[in-house]
Amino acid sequence: MLQVLPQNISNLIAAGEVVSRPASVVKELVENAVDAGAKSVVVSVLDAGKTLIQVIDDGCGMSPDDAVLCFERHATSKIASAEDLQRIVTYGFRGEALASIAAVAEVTLRTRRPEDEIGTMVEISGTQPARRQPVAAPSGTHFAIRNLFYNVPARRKFLKSDNAELRAIIQEFLRIALIRPEVAFKLTSNGKEIHNLRPAATRKKRILDIYGMNLAKELVEVNVDTSLVRVSGYVGNPEDARKSTGNQFFFVNGRFFRSPFFHKAVCKPYEKLLPDDYTPAYFLFLETEPERVDVNIHPAKTEVKFEDEGMIFEILVAAVREALGKNDFTPSIDFDMKGAPDIPVFSPRDSNGAGYRPPRMDYSPLFNPFDTPSEPLPSELPELGATEPALPPTPGYGRLFEEESSAALSSLIVLQRKYIVTPVKSGMMVIDIRRARQRIFYERYLEKMAERQPVRQQSLFPVTVQLSAEDCLTLLGQPDLLARLGFDIQDFGGNTVVVNALPEGYPTSEEEVRRCIDQLIAALRDDTSLEDQHHLMAASMAASASACGAESLNATEAQLLVDRLFACREPKLTPDGRRTLTLITLEELEKKL
Ligand code: ADP
Ligand code: MG
């Protein structure tokens, strides 16, 4: 028998499309606030929005009737006719969001229009019809969303950690804040301020307020106008591309969208300039005739369809290429420091004015961070001291190289500080020193993580690193893991952390430390299993630690490196699968001669 679903059930089903996690609620409510002409929007969440999401605006407010009506499905004040659908300038237009939210949470609305004396309070939740009463209220609108998914346990159970959900909230928040610099936005989480953005005169000022000078000064301006599309905004300087992939934003006609296709276009001009796994930051604002883009293809509306995708791809490539070329990779934005936010730029040098540099730590390229001093000193290698006991040759040698490696490692040549060349039975073997170190560190780090032993630390002159709010959360979200790995990283407030110690073996210059922290964040960010995460962490740590082996090796050190490499379980490849060594056979040589 056919049946019309009771409205609360059909709302519940539809809600799944619009509301998938706390961040989607934040998105819908903040968009509504902006649509209502707010000059200031305050978002506060408890427990990453799982317990409470509040959005307060000073916009146009609602009449007592509208305050109830807005929760009806397809109640919207934004579309009056079918033609309107073509030219939508506001965010919302389906009139689904509030109905969906009310279906899966307990909602309280307080609102008052500026022209009204008295405001309205409405309480509604999935099981309860709306209850309305007059209240005193400031003009504007205040939504409080409690106990999201209280009636959909399956949904609630699949929410991610508070840390991950909060990161998603920050992302949605920034997507709107970036496109509306003239509006003040504030975000707090469990009472802690995450962003407090004053109205900004320009987009670039807003970017500066969000990310601080560190990122902002590395951006170059993009500006291209064609008959099809106007592209403006900023892209990252290749020299400063961050490994973490957070800061990539596309907007079209004032709306954030996601596009792996256009992402490729933006990355293309960087291909030759950046290592494969680095992604440039970008903030690109496209403007096109509203008829040429369909924003209506996805309920959450982050996917859009362009009529002339291929052409726009080419325009993007050209625009970014031109921007990079024109700026010759030097910062071109004249960010005005006077209006800069209070982002602490603490550094030990600045604070006492003495102008000293952190001491350059002596670094032994074969230094093994894991051997404890109690291990016996290898008498045959006195110059490397306690840090470098010789490893006995182990059965871990790669099969292929069994005979070669035992054959004649006595005569080694270190070539250009980069390679070790050694004769073997069938010809010669060339080992990439940096990659070999990467493999060795990787297996050691993994071993230590598996043993759950803290990796030993080396302390630093504290290095301050300014991060995005999201990255900061990612980094500080797992203090135990960080400590076990040998990091000592403290929250300095204002999305700044102070790095006091690193796992031994890591490079220690300020610049390198910043780079390592970026890599660490990238590894922590992936929502993978703990075991995978260990692999990622170990690989990223190994990449960092191996980055500073430029000192030339003496023969003994080279020999040790080779021994250690062949003691690895997989000596032939780096953790990310590149070759650590190659064989050049006599035949190949003969062909060449
Ligand atoms: P849509 O945004 O697609 O119109 P929503 O369900 O998000 O649908 O909102 C329904 C209606 O409620 C809006 O069209 C608007 O008239 C009203 N509304 C929602 N939020 C606010 C707000 N913060 N201030 C004023 N009016 C609002
Ligand atoms: Mg809406």
Short mmCIF file of C-alpha atoms in Angstrom, two decimals, residues 159-389:
data_model
loop_
_atom_site.label_atom_id
_atom_site.label_comp_id
_atom_site.label_asym_id
_atom_site.label_seq_id
_atom_site.Cartn_x
_atom_site.Cartn_y
_atom_site.Cartn_z
CA LEU A 159 31.14 11.16 13.60
CA LYS A 160 34.89 11.46 13.74
CA SER A 161 37.00 12.58 16.66
CA ASP A 162 36.33 16.05 18.06
CA ASN A 163 39.59 17.13 16.54
CA ALA A 164 38.60 16.04 13.04
CA GLU A 165 35.06 17.44 13.30
CA LEU A 166 36.40 20.75 14.56
CA ARG A 167 38.81 20.94 11.66
CA ALA A 168 35.91 20.48 9.27
CA ILE A 169 34.03 23.26 11.06
CA ILE A 170 36.98 25.61 10.73
CA GLN A 171 37.14 24.82 7.05
CA GLU A 172 33.50 25.67 6.42
CA PHE A 173 33.86 28.78 8.53
CA LEU A 174 36.87 29.99 6.56
CA ARG A 175 35.25 29.27 3.21
CA ILE A 176 32.63 31.85 4.03
CA ALA A 177 34.92 34.25 5.89
CA LEU A 178 37.29 34.41 2.93
CA ILE A 179 34.62 35.45 0.49
CA ARG A 180 33.04 38.01 2.82
CA PRO A 181 35.86 40.15 4.15
CA GLU A 182 33.47 42.99 4.97
CA VAL A 183 31.69 40.86 7.60
CA ALA A 184 33.17 40.27 11.05
CA PHE A 185 33.42 36.58 11.94
CA LYS A 186 34.28 34.95 15.21
CA LEU A 187 34.68 31.27 16.01
CA THR A 188 35.17 29.78 19.46
CA SER A 189 35.46 26.16 20.49
CA ASN A 190 34.82 25.14 24.10
CA GLY A 191 35.28 28.76 25.05
CA LYS A 192 38.61 29.08 23.29
CA GLU A 193 38.87 31.63 20.53
CA ILE A 194 39.96 30.14 17.23
CA HIS A 195 39.37 33.05 14.89
CA ASN A 196 38.34 36.59 15.54
CA LEU A 197 38.18 38.36 12.22
CA ARG A 198 37.39 42.03 12.11
CA PRO A 199 35.80 43.48 9.01
CA ALA A 200 38.53 43.81 6.40
CA ALA A 201 38.72 46.25 3.53
CA THR A 202 40.08 43.71 1.07
CA ARG A 203 40.40 40.00 0.53
CA LYS A 204 44.11 40.11 0.99
CA LYS A 205 43.68 41.75 4.35
CA ARG A 206 41.29 38.97 5.33
CA ILE A 207 43.80 36.35 4.22
CA LEU A 208 46.43 38.09 6.28
CA ASP A 209 44.12 38.15 9.32
CA ILE A 210 43.43 34.44 8.98
CA TYR A 211 46.85 33.08 8.17
CA GLY A 212 49.24 35.70 9.45
CA MET A 213 52.22 37.14 7.67
CA ASN A 214 54.02 33.83 7.30
CA LEU A 215 51.74 32.53 4.63
CA ALA A 216 50.38 35.80 3.35
CA LYS A 217 53.69 37.31 2.39
CA GLU A 218 54.47 34.30 0.26
CA LEU A 219 51.47 34.74 -1.99
CA VAL A 220 51.58 36.17 -5.47
CA GLU A 221 48.66 37.90 -7.09
CA VAL A 222 46.68 36.37 -9.95
CA ASN A 223 44.58 38.59 -12.14
CA VAL A 224 43.23 37.64 -15.53
CA ASP A 225 40.15 38.82 -17.31
CA THR A 226 38.70 36.96 -20.29
CA SER A 227 35.31 37.08 -21.93
CA LEU A 228 34.52 33.73 -20.35
CA VAL A 229 35.76 34.18 -16.82
CA ARG A 230 37.58 36.58 -14.60
CA VAL A 231 40.15 34.99 -12.31
CA SER A 232 41.60 36.88 -9.38
CA GLY A 233 43.20 35.98 -6.10
CA TYR A 234 46.48 34.60 -4.88
CA VAL A 235 48.68 31.57 -5.28
CA GLY A 236 51.58 30.37 -3.17
CA ASN A 237 55.18 31.03 -3.93
CA PRO A 238 56.73 27.70 -4.96
CA GLU A 239 59.53 28.24 -2.50
CA ASP A 240 57.08 28.16 0.33
CA ALA A 241 54.63 25.49 -0.80
CA ARG A 242 53.39 23.61 2.20
CA LYS A 243 53.17 19.91 2.33
CA SER A 244 49.87 19.98 4.14
CA THR A 245 46.98 20.38 1.79
CA GLY A 246 44.65 22.66 3.71
CA ASN A 247 44.93 26.06 2.09
CA GLN A 248 43.38 25.56 -1.31
CA PHE A 249 40.24 27.52 -2.09
CA PHE A 250 38.22 28.03 -5.25
CA PHE A 251 35.25 30.34 -5.30
CA VAL A 252 32.89 31.04 -8.13
CA ASN A 253 30.60 34.04 -7.99
CA GLY A 254 31.12 34.28 -4.27
CA ARG A 255 30.63 30.64 -3.45
CA PHE A 256 33.19 28.06 -2.41
CA PHE A 257 33.49 25.04 -4.65
CA ARG A 258 35.59 21.95 -4.90
CA SER A 259 37.20 20.86 -8.13
CA PRO A 260 39.90 18.23 -8.51
CA PHE A 261 39.96 19.13 -12.20
CA PHE A 262 40.77 22.81 -11.71
CA HIS A 263 43.11 21.84 -8.90
CA LYS A 264 45.20 20.10 -11.52
CA ALA A 265 45.18 23.23 -13.63
CA VAL A 266 46.53 25.33 -10.77
CA CYS A 267 49.19 22.76 -9.90
CA LYS A 268 50.38 22.40 -13.46
CA PRO A 269 52.64 25.46 -13.61
CA TYR A 270 54.32 24.24 -10.42
CA GLU A 271 55.19 20.83 -11.82
CA LYS A 272 58.79 21.62 -12.49
CA LEU A 273 59.16 23.77 -9.43
CA LEU A 274 57.92 21.55 -6.64
CA PRO A 275 58.48 18.00 -5.48
CA ASP A 276 55.59 15.74 -6.43
CA ASP A 277 53.92 15.61 -3.08
CA TYR A 278 53.87 19.32 -2.38
CA THR A 279 50.75 21.34 -3.04
CA PRO A 280 50.72 25.08 -3.44
CA ALA A 281 48.33 27.22 -1.42
CA TYR A 282 45.80 29.10 -3.49
CA PHE A 283 42.84 31.40 -3.06
CA LEU A 284 41.21 31.84 -6.44
CA PHE A 285 38.06 33.77 -7.12
CA LEU A 286 36.30 33.08 -10.40
CA GLU A 287 33.58 35.26 -11.77
CA THR A 288 31.45 34.23 -14.67
CA GLU A 289 27.95 34.71 -16.02
CA PRO A 290 25.65 32.89 -13.56
CA GLU A 291 24.10 31.06 -16.53
CA ARG A 292 27.41 29.46 -17.34
CA VAL A 293 27.72 27.65 -14.04
CA ASP A 294 25.35 25.26 -12.33
CA VAL A 295 25.71 25.35 -8.56
CA ASN A 296 22.64 23.25 -8.06
CA ILE A 297 23.96 19.77 -8.72
CA HIS A 298 24.86 18.77 -5.18
CA PRO A 299 22.83 19.10 -1.98
CA ALA A 300 25.75 20.47 -0.03
CA LYS A 301 26.52 22.60 -3.06
CA THR A 302 30.28 22.34 -3.10
CA GLU A 303 30.33 20.68 -6.50
CA VAL A 304 29.52 22.91 -9.42
CA LYS A 305 29.33 22.37 -13.13
CA PHE A 306 30.86 24.80 -15.59
CA GLU A 307 29.72 25.02 -19.17
CA ASP A 308 33.22 25.58 -20.52
CA GLU A 309 35.32 23.50 -18.18
CA GLY A 310 38.09 22.82 -20.66
CA MET A 311 38.55 26.46 -21.58
CA ILE A 312 38.55 27.56 -17.96
CA PHE A 313 41.17 24.90 -17.24
CA GLU A 314 43.45 26.45 -19.84
CA ILE A 315 42.77 29.96 -18.58
CA LEU A 316 43.67 28.89 -15.04
CA VAL A 317 46.93 27.30 -16.15
CA ALA A 318 47.86 30.43 -18.06
CA ALA A 319 46.80 32.77 -15.26
CA VAL A 320 48.84 30.96 -12.63
CA ARG A 321 51.82 30.55 -14.91
CA GLU A 322 51.79 34.23 -15.72
CA ALA A 323 51.52 35.17 -12.06
CA LEU A 324 54.47 32.98 -11.12
CA GLY A 325 56.53 34.22 -14.03
CA LYS A 326 55.74 37.85 -13.51
CA ASN A 327 56.58 37.70 -9.89
CA ASP A 328 59.69 35.71 -10.37
CA PHE A 329 58.83 33.98 -7.11
CA THR A 330 59.31 37.06 -5.06
CA PRO A 331 56.46 38.15 -2.84
CA SER A 332 54.39 40.73 -4.61
CA ILE A 333 51.63 41.47 -2.20
CA ASP A 334 52.26 44.65 -0.34
CA PHE A 335 50.66 43.44 2.85
CA ASP A 336 50.36 46.33 5.15
CA MET A 337 51.90 45.38 8.46
CA LYS A 338 50.24 48.24 10.28
CA GLY A 339 46.89 46.54 10.32
CA ALA A 340 48.33 43.14 11.08
CA PRO A 341 46.56 41.09 13.73
CA ASP A 342 48.09 40.21 17.04
CA ILE A 343 49.71 37.04 15.92
CA PRO A 344 52.61 36.53 18.25
CA VAL A 345 55.88 36.61 16.38
CA PHE A 346 57.79 35.40 19.38
CA SER A 347 61.28 34.22 18.72
CA PRO A 348 64.05 33.95 21.24
CA ARG A 349 66.16 36.27 19.18
CA ASP A 350 63.60 39.00 18.99
CA SER A 351 62.60 38.83 22.59
CA ASN A 352 65.95 39.58 24.12
CA GLY A 353 67.28 41.57 21.27
CA ALA A 354 70.71 40.03 21.61
CA GLY A 355 70.76 38.92 18.00
CA TYR A 356 72.34 35.58 18.69
CA ARG A 357 71.86 32.63 16.41
CA PRO A 358 71.04 29.21 17.73
CA PRO A 359 74.21 27.19 17.79
CA ARG A 360 74.61 24.99 14.79
CA MET A 361 74.57 21.49 16.16
CA ASP A 362 77.21 19.22 14.90
CA TYR A 363 75.62 16.54 12.95
CA SER A 364 76.95 13.15 12.14
CA PRO A 365 75.28 11.86 9.02
CA LEU A 366 75.36 8.36 10.37
CA PHE A 367 74.20 9.29 13.79
CA ASN A 368 71.86 6.66 15.06
CA PRO A 369 69.23 8.16 17.31
CA PHE A 370 68.22 4.90 18.81
CA ASP A 371 71.27 3.31 20.22
CA THR A 372 71.39 3.82 23.92
CA PRO A 373 74.67 4.91 25.43
CA SER A 374 74.84 1.66 27.35
CA GLU A 375 75.54 -0.20 24.16
CA PRO A 376 79.18 -1.19 23.81
CA LEU A 377 81.47 1.12 21.93
CA PRO A 378 82.77 -0.35 18.74
CA SER A 379 86.46 -0.36 19.28
CA GLU A 380 87.21 -0.23 15.59
CA LEU A 381 85.27 2.98 15.11
CA PRO A 382 86.42 5.30 17.84
CA GLU A 383 85.76 8.50 15.91
CA LEU A 384 82.04 7.94 15.84
CA GLY A 385 81.84 7.39 19.57
CA ALA A 386 78.90 6.12 21.51
CA THR A 387 76.40 7.11 18.92
CA GLU A 388 77.53 4.69 16.32
CA PRO A 389 78.09 1.10 17.32
#
